[in-house]
PDB file of C-alpha atoms in Angstrom:
ATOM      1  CA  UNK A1230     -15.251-147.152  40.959  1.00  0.00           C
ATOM      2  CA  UNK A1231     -15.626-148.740  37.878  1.00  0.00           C
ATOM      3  CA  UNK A1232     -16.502-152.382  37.108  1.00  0.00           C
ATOM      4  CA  UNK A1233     -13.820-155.045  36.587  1.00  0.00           C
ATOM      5  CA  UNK A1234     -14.177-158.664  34.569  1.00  0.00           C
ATOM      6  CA  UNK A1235     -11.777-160.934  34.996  1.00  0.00           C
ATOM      7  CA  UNK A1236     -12.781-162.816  31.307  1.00  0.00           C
ATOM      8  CA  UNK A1237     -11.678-165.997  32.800  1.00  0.00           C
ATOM      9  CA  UNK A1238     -12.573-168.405  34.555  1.00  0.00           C
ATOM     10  CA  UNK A1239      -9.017-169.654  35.775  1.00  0.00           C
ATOM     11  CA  UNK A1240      -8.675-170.082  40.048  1.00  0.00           C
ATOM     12  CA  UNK A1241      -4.980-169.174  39.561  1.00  0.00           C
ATOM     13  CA  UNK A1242      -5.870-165.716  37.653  1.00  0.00           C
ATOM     14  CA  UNK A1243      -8.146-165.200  40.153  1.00  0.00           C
ATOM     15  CA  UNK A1244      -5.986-165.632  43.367  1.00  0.00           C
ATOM     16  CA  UNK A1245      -3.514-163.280  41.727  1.00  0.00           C
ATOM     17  CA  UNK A1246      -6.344-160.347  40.254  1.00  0.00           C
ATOM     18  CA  UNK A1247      -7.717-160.371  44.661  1.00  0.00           C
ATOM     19  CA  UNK A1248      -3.856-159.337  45.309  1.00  0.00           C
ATOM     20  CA  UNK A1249      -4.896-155.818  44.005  1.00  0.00           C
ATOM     21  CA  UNK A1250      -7.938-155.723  46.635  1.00  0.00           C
ATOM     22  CA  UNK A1251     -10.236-154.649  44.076  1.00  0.00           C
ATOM     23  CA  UNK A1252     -13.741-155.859  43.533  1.00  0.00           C
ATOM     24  CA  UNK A1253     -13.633-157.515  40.611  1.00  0.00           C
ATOM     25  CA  UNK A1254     -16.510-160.482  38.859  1.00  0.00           C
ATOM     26  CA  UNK A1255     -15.183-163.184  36.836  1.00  0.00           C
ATOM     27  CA  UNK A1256     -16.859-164.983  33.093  1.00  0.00           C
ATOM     28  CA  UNK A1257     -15.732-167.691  30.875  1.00  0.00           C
ATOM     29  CA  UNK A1258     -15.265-166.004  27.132  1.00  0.00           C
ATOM     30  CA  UNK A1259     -16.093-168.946  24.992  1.00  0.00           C
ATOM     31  CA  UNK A1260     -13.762-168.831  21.875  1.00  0.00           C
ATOM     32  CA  UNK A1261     -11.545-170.474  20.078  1.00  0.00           C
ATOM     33  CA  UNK A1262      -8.086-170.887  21.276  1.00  0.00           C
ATOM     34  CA  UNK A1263      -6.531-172.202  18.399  1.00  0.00           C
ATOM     35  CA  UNK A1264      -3.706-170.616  16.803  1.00  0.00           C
ATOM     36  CA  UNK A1265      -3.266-169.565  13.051  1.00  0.00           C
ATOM     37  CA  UNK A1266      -1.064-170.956  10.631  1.00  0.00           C
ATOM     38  CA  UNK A1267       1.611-169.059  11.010  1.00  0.00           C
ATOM     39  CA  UNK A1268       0.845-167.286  13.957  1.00  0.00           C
ATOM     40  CA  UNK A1269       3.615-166.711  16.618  1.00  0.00           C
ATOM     41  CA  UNK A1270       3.389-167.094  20.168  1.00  0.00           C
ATOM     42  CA  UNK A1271       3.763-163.776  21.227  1.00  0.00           C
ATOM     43  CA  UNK A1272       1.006-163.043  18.368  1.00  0.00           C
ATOM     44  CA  UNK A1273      -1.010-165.880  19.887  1.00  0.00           C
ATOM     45  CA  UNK A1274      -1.177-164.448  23.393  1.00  0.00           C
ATOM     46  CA  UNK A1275      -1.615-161.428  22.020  1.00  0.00           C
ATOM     47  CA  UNK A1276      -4.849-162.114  20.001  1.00  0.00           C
ATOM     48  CA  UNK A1277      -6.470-164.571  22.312  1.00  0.00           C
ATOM     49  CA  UNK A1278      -6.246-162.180  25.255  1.00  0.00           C
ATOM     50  CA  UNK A1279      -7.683-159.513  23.025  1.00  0.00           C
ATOM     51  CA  UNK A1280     -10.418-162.032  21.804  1.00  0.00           C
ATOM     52  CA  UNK A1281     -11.184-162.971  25.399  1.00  0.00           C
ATOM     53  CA  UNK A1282     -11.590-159.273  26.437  1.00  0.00           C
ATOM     54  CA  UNK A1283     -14.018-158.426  23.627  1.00  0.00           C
ATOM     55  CA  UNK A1284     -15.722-161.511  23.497  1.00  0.00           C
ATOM     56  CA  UNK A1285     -17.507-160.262  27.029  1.00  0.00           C
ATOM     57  CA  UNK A1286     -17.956-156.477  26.153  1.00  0.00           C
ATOM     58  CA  UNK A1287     -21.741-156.779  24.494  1.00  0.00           C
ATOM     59  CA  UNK A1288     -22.741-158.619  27.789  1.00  0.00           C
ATOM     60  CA  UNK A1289     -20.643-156.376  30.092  1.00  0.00           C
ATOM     61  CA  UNK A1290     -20.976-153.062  28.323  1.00  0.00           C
ATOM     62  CA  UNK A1291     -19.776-150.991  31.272  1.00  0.00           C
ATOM     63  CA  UNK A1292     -16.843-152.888  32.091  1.00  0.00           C
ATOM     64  CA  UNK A1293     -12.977-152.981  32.345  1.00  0.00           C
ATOM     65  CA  UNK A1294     -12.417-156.010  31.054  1.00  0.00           C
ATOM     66  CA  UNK A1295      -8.972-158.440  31.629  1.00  0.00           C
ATOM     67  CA  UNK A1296      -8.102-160.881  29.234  1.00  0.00           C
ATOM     68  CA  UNK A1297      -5.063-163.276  29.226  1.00  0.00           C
ATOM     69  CA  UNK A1298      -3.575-165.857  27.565  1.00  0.00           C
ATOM     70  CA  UNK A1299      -0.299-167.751  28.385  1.00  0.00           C
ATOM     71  CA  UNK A1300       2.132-170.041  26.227  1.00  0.00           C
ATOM     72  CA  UNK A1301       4.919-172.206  26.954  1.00  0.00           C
ATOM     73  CA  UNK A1302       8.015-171.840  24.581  1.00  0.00           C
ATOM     74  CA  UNK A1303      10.936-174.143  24.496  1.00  0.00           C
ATOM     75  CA  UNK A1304      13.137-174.519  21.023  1.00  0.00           C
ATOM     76  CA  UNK A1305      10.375-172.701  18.917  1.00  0.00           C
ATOM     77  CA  UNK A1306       7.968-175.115  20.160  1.00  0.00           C
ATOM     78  CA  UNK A1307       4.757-174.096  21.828  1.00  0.00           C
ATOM     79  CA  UNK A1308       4.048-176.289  24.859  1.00  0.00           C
ATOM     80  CA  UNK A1309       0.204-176.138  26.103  1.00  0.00           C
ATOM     81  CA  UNK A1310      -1.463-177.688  29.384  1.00  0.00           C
ATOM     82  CA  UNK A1311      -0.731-181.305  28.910  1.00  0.00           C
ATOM     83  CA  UNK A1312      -3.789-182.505  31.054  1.00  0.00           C
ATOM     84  CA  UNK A1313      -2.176-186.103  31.352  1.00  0.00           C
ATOM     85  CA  UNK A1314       0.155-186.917  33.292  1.00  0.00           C
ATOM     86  CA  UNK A1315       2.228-188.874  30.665  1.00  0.00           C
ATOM     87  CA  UNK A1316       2.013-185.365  28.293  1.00  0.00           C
ATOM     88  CA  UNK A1317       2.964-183.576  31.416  1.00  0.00           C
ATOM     89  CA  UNK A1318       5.579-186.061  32.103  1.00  0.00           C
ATOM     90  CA  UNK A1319       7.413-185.230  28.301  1.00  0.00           C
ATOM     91  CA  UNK A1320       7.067-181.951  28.880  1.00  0.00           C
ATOM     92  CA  UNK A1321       9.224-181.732  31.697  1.00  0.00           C
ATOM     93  CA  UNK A1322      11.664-184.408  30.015  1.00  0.00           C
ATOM     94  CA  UNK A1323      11.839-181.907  27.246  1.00  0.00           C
ATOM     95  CA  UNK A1324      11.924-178.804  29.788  1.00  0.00           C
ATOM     96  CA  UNK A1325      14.834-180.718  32.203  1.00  0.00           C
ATOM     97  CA  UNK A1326      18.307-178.344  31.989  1.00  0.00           C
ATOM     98  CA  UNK A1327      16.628-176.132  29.478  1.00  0.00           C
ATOM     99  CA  UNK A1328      15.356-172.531  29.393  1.00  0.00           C
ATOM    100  CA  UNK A1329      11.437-172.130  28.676  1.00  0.00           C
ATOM    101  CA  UNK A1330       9.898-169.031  27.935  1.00  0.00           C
ATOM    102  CA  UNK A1331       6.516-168.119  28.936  1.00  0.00           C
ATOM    103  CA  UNK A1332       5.076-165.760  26.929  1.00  0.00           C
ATOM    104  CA  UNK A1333       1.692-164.277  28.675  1.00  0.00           C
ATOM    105  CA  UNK A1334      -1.045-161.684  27.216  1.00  0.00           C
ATOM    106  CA  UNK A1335      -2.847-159.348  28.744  1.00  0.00           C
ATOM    107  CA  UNK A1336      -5.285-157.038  27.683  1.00  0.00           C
ATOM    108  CA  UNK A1337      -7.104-154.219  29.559  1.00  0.00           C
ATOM    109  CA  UNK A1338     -10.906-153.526  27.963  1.00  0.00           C
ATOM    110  CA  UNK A1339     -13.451-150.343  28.688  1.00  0.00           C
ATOM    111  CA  UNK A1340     -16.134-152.191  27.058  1.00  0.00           C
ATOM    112  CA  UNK A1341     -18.274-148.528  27.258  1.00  0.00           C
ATOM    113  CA  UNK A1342     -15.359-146.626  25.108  1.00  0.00           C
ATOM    114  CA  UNK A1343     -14.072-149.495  23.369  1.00  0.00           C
ATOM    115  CA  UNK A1344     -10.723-148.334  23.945  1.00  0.00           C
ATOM    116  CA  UNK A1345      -7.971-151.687  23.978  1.00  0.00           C
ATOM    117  CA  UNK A1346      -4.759-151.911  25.896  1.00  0.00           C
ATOM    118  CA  UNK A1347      -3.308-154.923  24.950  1.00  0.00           C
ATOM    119  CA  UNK A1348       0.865-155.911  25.634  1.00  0.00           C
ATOM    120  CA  UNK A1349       2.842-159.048  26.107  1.00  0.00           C
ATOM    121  CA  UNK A1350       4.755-160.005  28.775  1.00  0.00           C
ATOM    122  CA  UNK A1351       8.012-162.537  28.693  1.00  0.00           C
ATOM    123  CA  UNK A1352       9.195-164.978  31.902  1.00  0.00           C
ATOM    124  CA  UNK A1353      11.901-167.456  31.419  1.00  0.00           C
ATOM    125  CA  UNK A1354      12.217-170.166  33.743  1.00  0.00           C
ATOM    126  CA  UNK A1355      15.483-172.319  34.074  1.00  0.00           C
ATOM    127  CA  UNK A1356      15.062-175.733  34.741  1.00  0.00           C
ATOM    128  CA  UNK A1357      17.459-178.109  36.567  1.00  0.00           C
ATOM    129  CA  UNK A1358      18.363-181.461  35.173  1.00  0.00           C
ATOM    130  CA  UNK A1359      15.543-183.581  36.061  1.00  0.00           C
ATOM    131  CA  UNK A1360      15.423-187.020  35.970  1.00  0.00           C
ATOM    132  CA  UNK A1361      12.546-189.321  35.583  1.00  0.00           C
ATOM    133  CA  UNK A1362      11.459-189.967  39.465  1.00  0.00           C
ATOM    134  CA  UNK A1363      12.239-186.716  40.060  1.00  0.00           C
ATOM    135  CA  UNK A1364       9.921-185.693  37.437  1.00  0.00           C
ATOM    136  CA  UNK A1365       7.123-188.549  38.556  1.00  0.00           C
ATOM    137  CA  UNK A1366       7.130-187.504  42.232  1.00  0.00           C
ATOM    138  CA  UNK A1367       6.444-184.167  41.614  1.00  0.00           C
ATOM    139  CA  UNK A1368       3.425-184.704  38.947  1.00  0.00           C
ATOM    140  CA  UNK A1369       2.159-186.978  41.664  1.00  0.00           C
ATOM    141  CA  UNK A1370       2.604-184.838  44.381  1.00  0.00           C
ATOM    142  CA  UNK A1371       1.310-181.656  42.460  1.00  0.00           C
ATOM    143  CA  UNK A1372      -0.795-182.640  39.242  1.00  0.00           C
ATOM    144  CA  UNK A1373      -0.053-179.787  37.205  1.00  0.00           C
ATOM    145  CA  UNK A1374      -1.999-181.095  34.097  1.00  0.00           C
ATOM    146  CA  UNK A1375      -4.032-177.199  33.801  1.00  0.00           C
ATOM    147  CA  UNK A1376      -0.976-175.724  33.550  1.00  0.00           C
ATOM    148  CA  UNK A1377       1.050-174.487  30.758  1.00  0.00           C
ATOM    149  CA  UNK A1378       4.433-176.386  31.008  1.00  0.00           C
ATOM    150  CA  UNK A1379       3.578-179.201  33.346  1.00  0.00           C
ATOM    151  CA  UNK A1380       4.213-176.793  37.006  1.00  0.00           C
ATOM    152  CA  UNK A1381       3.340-174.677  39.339  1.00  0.00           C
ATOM    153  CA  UNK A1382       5.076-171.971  39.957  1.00  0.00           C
ATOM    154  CA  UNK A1383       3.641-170.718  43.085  1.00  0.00           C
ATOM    155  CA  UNK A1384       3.735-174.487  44.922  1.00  0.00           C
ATOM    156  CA  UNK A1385       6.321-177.357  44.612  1.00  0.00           C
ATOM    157  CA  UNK A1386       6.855-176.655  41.061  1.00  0.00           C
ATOM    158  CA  UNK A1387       9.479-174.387  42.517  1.00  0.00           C
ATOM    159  CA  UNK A1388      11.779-176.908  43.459  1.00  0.00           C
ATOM    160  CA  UNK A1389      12.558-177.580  39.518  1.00  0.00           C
ATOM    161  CA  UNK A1390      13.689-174.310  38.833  1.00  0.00           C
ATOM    162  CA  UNK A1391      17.644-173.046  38.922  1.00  0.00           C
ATOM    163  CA  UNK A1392      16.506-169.967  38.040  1.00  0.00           C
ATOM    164  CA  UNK A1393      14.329-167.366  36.487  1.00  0.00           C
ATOM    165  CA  UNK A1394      14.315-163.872  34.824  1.00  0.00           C
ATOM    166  CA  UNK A1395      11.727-161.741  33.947  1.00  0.00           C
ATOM    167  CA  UNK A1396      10.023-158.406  35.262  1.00  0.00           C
ATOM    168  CA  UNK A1397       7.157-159.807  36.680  1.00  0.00           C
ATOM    169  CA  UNK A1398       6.606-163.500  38.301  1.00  0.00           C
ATOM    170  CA  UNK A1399       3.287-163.237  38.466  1.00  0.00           C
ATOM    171  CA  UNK A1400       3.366-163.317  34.390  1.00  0.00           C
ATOM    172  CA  UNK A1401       4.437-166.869  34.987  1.00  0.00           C
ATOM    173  CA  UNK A1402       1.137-168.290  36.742  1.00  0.00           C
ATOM    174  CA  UNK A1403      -0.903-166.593  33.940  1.00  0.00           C
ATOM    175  CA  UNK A1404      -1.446-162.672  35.379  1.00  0.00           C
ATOM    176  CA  UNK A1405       1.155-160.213  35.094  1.00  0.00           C
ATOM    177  CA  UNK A1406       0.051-157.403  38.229  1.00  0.00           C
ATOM    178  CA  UNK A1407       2.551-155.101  37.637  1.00  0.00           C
ATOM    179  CA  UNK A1408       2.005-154.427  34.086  1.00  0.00           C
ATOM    180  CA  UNK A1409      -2.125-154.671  34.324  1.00  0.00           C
ATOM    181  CA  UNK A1410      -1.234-151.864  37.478  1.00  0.00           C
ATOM    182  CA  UNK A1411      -0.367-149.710  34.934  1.00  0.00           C
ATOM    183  CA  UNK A1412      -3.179-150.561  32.578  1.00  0.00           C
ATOM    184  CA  UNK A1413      -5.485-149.846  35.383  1.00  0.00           C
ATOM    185  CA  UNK A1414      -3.769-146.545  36.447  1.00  0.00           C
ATOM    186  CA  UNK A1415      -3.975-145.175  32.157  1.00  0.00           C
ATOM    187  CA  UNK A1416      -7.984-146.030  33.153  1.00  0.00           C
ATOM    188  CA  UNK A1417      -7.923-144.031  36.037  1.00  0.00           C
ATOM    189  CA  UNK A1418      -8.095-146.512  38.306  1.00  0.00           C
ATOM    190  CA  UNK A1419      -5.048-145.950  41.386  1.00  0.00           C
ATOM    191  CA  UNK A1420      -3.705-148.574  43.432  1.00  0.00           C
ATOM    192  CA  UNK A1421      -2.739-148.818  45.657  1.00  0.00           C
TER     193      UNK A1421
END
Protein backbone atom coordinates (compact mmCIF):
# COMPACT_ATOMS: atom_id res chain seq x y z
CA UNK A 1 0.00 0.00 0.00
CA UNK A 2 1.43 3.10 -0.69
CA UNK A 3 1.88 6.14 1.60
CA UNK A 4 -0.71 8.93 1.79
CA UNK A 5 -0.15 12.85 3.06
CA UNK A 6 -2.85 14.69 3.70
CA UNK A 7 -0.65 18.29 3.12
CA UNK A 8 -2.87 19.87 5.59
CA UNK A 9 -3.32 20.36 8.63
CA UNK A 10 -7.21 21.13 8.58
CA UNK A 11 -9.52 18.74 11.32
CA UNK A 12 -12.36 19.05 8.76
CA UNK A 13 -10.08 17.57 5.75
CA UNK A 14 -9.13 15.16 7.98
CA UNK A 15 -12.55 13.79 9.25
CA UNK A 16 -13.54 13.56 5.60
CA UNK A 17 -9.87 11.83 4.08
CA UNK A 18 -10.67 8.74 7.42
CA UNK A 19 -14.14 8.26 5.39
CA UNK A 20 -12.00 6.31 2.79
CA UNK A 21 -10.52 3.99 5.71
CA UNK A 22 -7.16 4.43 4.49
CA UNK A 23 -4.07 5.04 6.53
CA UNK A 24 -3.15 8.18 5.77
CA UNK A 25 -0.39 10.99 7.92
CA UNK A 26 -1.12 14.54 7.83
CA UNK A 27 1.71 18.00 7.46
CA UNK A 28 1.23 21.64 7.35
CA UNK A 29 2.82 22.90 3.75
CA UNK A 30 3.98 26.32 4.72
CA UNK A 31 3.38 28.67 1.68
CA UNK A 32 1.95 31.46 0.64
CA UNK A 33 -1.68 31.61 0.08
CA UNK A 34 -1.98 34.73 -1.54
CA UNK A 35 -3.43 35.10 -4.82
CA UNK A 36 -1.93 36.84 -8.00
CA UNK A 37 -3.01 39.84 -9.58
CA UNK A 38 -5.17 38.67 -11.79
CA UNK A 39 -5.51 35.31 -10.79
CA UNK A 40 -9.02 33.66 -10.78
CA UNK A 41 -10.50 31.60 -8.26
CA UNK A 42 -10.70 28.53 -9.93
CA UNK A 43 -6.87 29.34 -10.91
CA UNK A 44 -6.32 30.09 -7.22
CA UNK A 45 -7.49 26.73 -5.93
CA UNK A 46 -5.94 25.31 -8.53
CA UNK A 47 -2.33 26.54 -7.85
CA UNK A 48 -2.41 26.56 -4.11
CA UNK A 49 -3.50 22.93 -3.96
CA UNK A 50 -0.75 22.14 -6.40
CA UNK A 51 1.73 24.30 -4.28
CA UNK A 52 0.60 22.52 -1.12
CA UNK A 53 1.16 19.04 -2.70
CA UNK A 54 4.71 19.80 -3.87
CA UNK A 55 5.69 21.85 -1.18
CA UNK A 56 5.88 18.32 0.99
CA UNK A 57 7.36 16.00 -1.80
CA UNK A 58 11.36 16.62 -0.90
CA UNK A 59 10.40 15.66 2.76
CA UNK A 60 7.94 12.89 1.76
CA UNK A 61 9.64 11.52 -1.31
CA UNK A 62 7.63 8.30 -1.39
CA UNK A 63 4.35 9.70 -0.99
CA UNK A 64 0.85 10.31 -2.53
CA UNK A 65 0.39 13.49 -1.61
CA UNK A 66 -3.32 15.53 -1.25
CA UNK A 67 -3.44 19.05 -1.52
CA UNK A 68 -6.53 21.38 -1.36
CA UNK A 69 -7.55 24.63 -1.38
CA UNK A 70 -11.12 26.10 -1.13
CA UNK A 71 -12.69 29.63 -2.07
CA UNK A 72 -15.84 31.26 -1.49
CA UNK A 73 -17.41 33.09 -4.58
CA UNK A 74 -20.34 35.38 -4.46
CA UNK A 75 -20.76 38.31 -7.34
CA UNK A 76 -17.06 37.83 -8.56
CA UNK A 77 -15.96 38.37 -5.14
CA UNK A 78 -13.73 35.96 -3.33
CA UNK A 79 -14.88 35.48 0.27
CA UNK A 80 -12.06 33.87 2.68
CA UNK A 81 -12.38 32.59 6.45
CA UNK A 82 -13.46 35.70 8.17
CA UNK A 83 -11.98 34.64 11.64
CA UNK A 84 -14.18 37.40 13.43
CA UNK A 85 -17.24 37.17 14.09
CA UNK A 86 -18.22 40.70 12.80
CA UNK A 87 -16.32 39.60 9.18
CA UNK A 88 -18.24 36.43 9.50
CA UNK A 89 -21.28 38.29 10.34
CA UNK A 90 -21.01 40.47 6.65
CA UNK A 91 -20.37 37.61 5.03
CA UNK A 92 -23.49 36.01 5.64
CA UNK A 93 -25.35 39.53 5.24
CA UNK A 94 -23.79 39.50 1.84
CA UNK A 95 -24.45 35.58 1.35
CA UNK A 96 -28.43 35.95 2.75
CA UNK A 97 -30.93 34.97 -0.49
CA UNK A 98 -27.92 34.65 -2.70
CA UNK A 99 -26.12 31.82 -4.51
CA UNK A 100 -22.30 31.27 -3.43
CA UNK A 101 -20.05 29.18 -5.20
CA UNK A 102 -17.39 27.25 -3.64
CA UNK A 103 -14.79 26.54 -5.75
CA UNK A 104 -12.36 23.70 -4.11
CA UNK A 105 -8.83 22.23 -5.44
CA UNK A 106 -7.53 19.19 -5.20
CA UNK A 107 -4.50 17.72 -6.24
CA UNK A 108 -3.24 14.09 -6.09
CA UNK A 109 0.92 13.93 -5.80
CA UNK A 110 3.40 10.64 -6.26
CA UNK A 111 6.14 12.58 -4.85
CA UNK A 112 8.59 9.35 -6.13
CA UNK A 113 7.36 9.87 -10.00
CA UNK A 114 6.50 13.35 -9.79
CA UNK A 115 3.53 12.72 -11.70
CA UNK A 116 0.50 15.68 -10.76
CA UNK A 117 -3.21 15.19 -10.90
CA UNK A 118 -4.60 18.29 -10.18
CA UNK A 119 -8.73 19.33 -11.01
CA UNK A 120 -11.24 21.71 -9.59
CA UNK A 121 -14.30 21.03 -8.20
CA UNK A 122 -17.56 23.55 -8.09
CA UNK A 123 -20.50 23.49 -5.08
CA UNK A 124 -23.09 26.12 -4.99
CA UNK A 125 -24.91 26.68 -1.96
CA UNK A 126 -28.31 28.65 -1.84
CA UNK A 127 -28.87 30.66 0.97
CA UNK A 128 -32.22 31.67 2.54
CA UNK A 129 -32.99 35.22 3.45
CA UNK A 130 -31.32 35.70 6.65
CA UNK A 131 -31.80 38.28 8.87
CA UNK A 132 -29.53 39.71 11.43
CA UNK A 133 -30.46 37.47 14.72
CA UNK A 134 -30.82 34.83 12.62
CA UNK A 135 -27.42 35.35 11.40
CA UNK A 136 -26.01 36.23 15.21
CA UNK A 137 -27.48 33.07 16.78
CA UNK A 138 -26.00 30.88 14.55
CA UNK A 139 -22.25 32.46 14.63
CA UNK A 140 -22.79 32.15 18.34
CA UNK A 141 -24.02 28.89 18.42
CA UNK A 142 -21.44 27.55 15.77
CA UNK A 143 -18.33 29.98 15.39
CA UNK A 144 -17.53 29.32 11.96
CA UNK A 145 -14.66 31.95 11.78
CA UNK A 146 -12.04 28.90 10.00
CA UNK A 147 -14.33 28.52 7.50
CA UNK A 148 -14.61 29.78 4.07
CA UNK A 149 -18.02 31.64 3.93
CA UNK A 150 -18.85 32.05 7.57
CA UNK A 151 -20.62 28.01 7.96
CA UNK A 152 -20.52 24.78 8.41
CA UNK A 153 -21.82 22.69 6.25
CA UNK A 154 -21.76 19.48 8.01
CA UNK A 155 -23.36 21.09 11.53
CA UNK A 156 -26.00 23.88 12.03
CA UNK A 157 -24.73 25.76 9.16
CA UNK A 158 -27.27 23.61 7.39
CA UNK A 159 -30.16 25.29 8.56
CA UNK A 160 -29.18 28.48 6.23
CA UNK A 161 -29.26 26.71 3.18
CA UNK A 162 -32.52 26.43 0.62
CA UNK A 163 -30.57 24.52 -1.40
CA UNK A 164 -27.49 23.21 -3.05
CA UNK A 165 -26.08 21.70 -6.32
CA UNK A 166 -23.04 20.22 -7.07
CA UNK A 167 -21.54 16.60 -7.65
CA UNK A 168 -19.93 16.19 -4.58
CA UNK A 169 -20.86 17.78 -0.94
CA UNK A 170 -17.99 16.87 0.49
CA UNK A 171 -16.23 19.59 -1.99
CA UNK A 172 -18.08 22.02 0.20
CA UNK A 173 -16.26 21.34 3.69
CA UNK A 174 -12.90 21.53 1.79
CA UNK A 175 -12.36 17.60 0.38
CA UNK A 176 -14.05 16.44 -2.56
CA UNK A 177 -13.99 12.13 -1.96
CA UNK A 178 -15.49 11.26 -4.95
CA UNK A 179 -13.28 12.96 -7.32
CA UNK A 180 -9.83 12.24 -5.14
CA UNK A 181 -11.52 8.28 -5.43
CA UNK A 182 -10.73 8.50 -8.78
CA UNK A 183 -7.37 10.14 -8.39
CA UNK A 184 -6.49 7.38 -6.09
CA UNK A 185 -7.87 4.56 -8.36
CA UNK A 186 -5.50 6.29 -11.78
CA UNK A 187 -2.60 5.55 -8.80
CA UNK A 188 -3.60 2.21 -8.36
CA UNK A 189 -4.93 2.54 -5.28
CA UNK A 190 -8.88 0.68 -5.14
CA UNK A 191 -11.46 1.54 -2.80
CA UNK A 192 -13.35 0.46 -1.71
Amino acid sequence: MRHLLLASSSRYRQQLLSRLRLSFDSCAPEIDETSLPGEAAEQLVRRLAETKARALAEQYPNHLIIGSDQVAVLDQEILGKPHTFERAKQQLQFASGNSVRFLTGLALLDSSSGRIQVDCIPFTVHFRELNETQIERYLKAEQPFDCAGSFKAEALGICLFRSTEGEDVTSLVGLPLIRLVDMLRNEGIELP
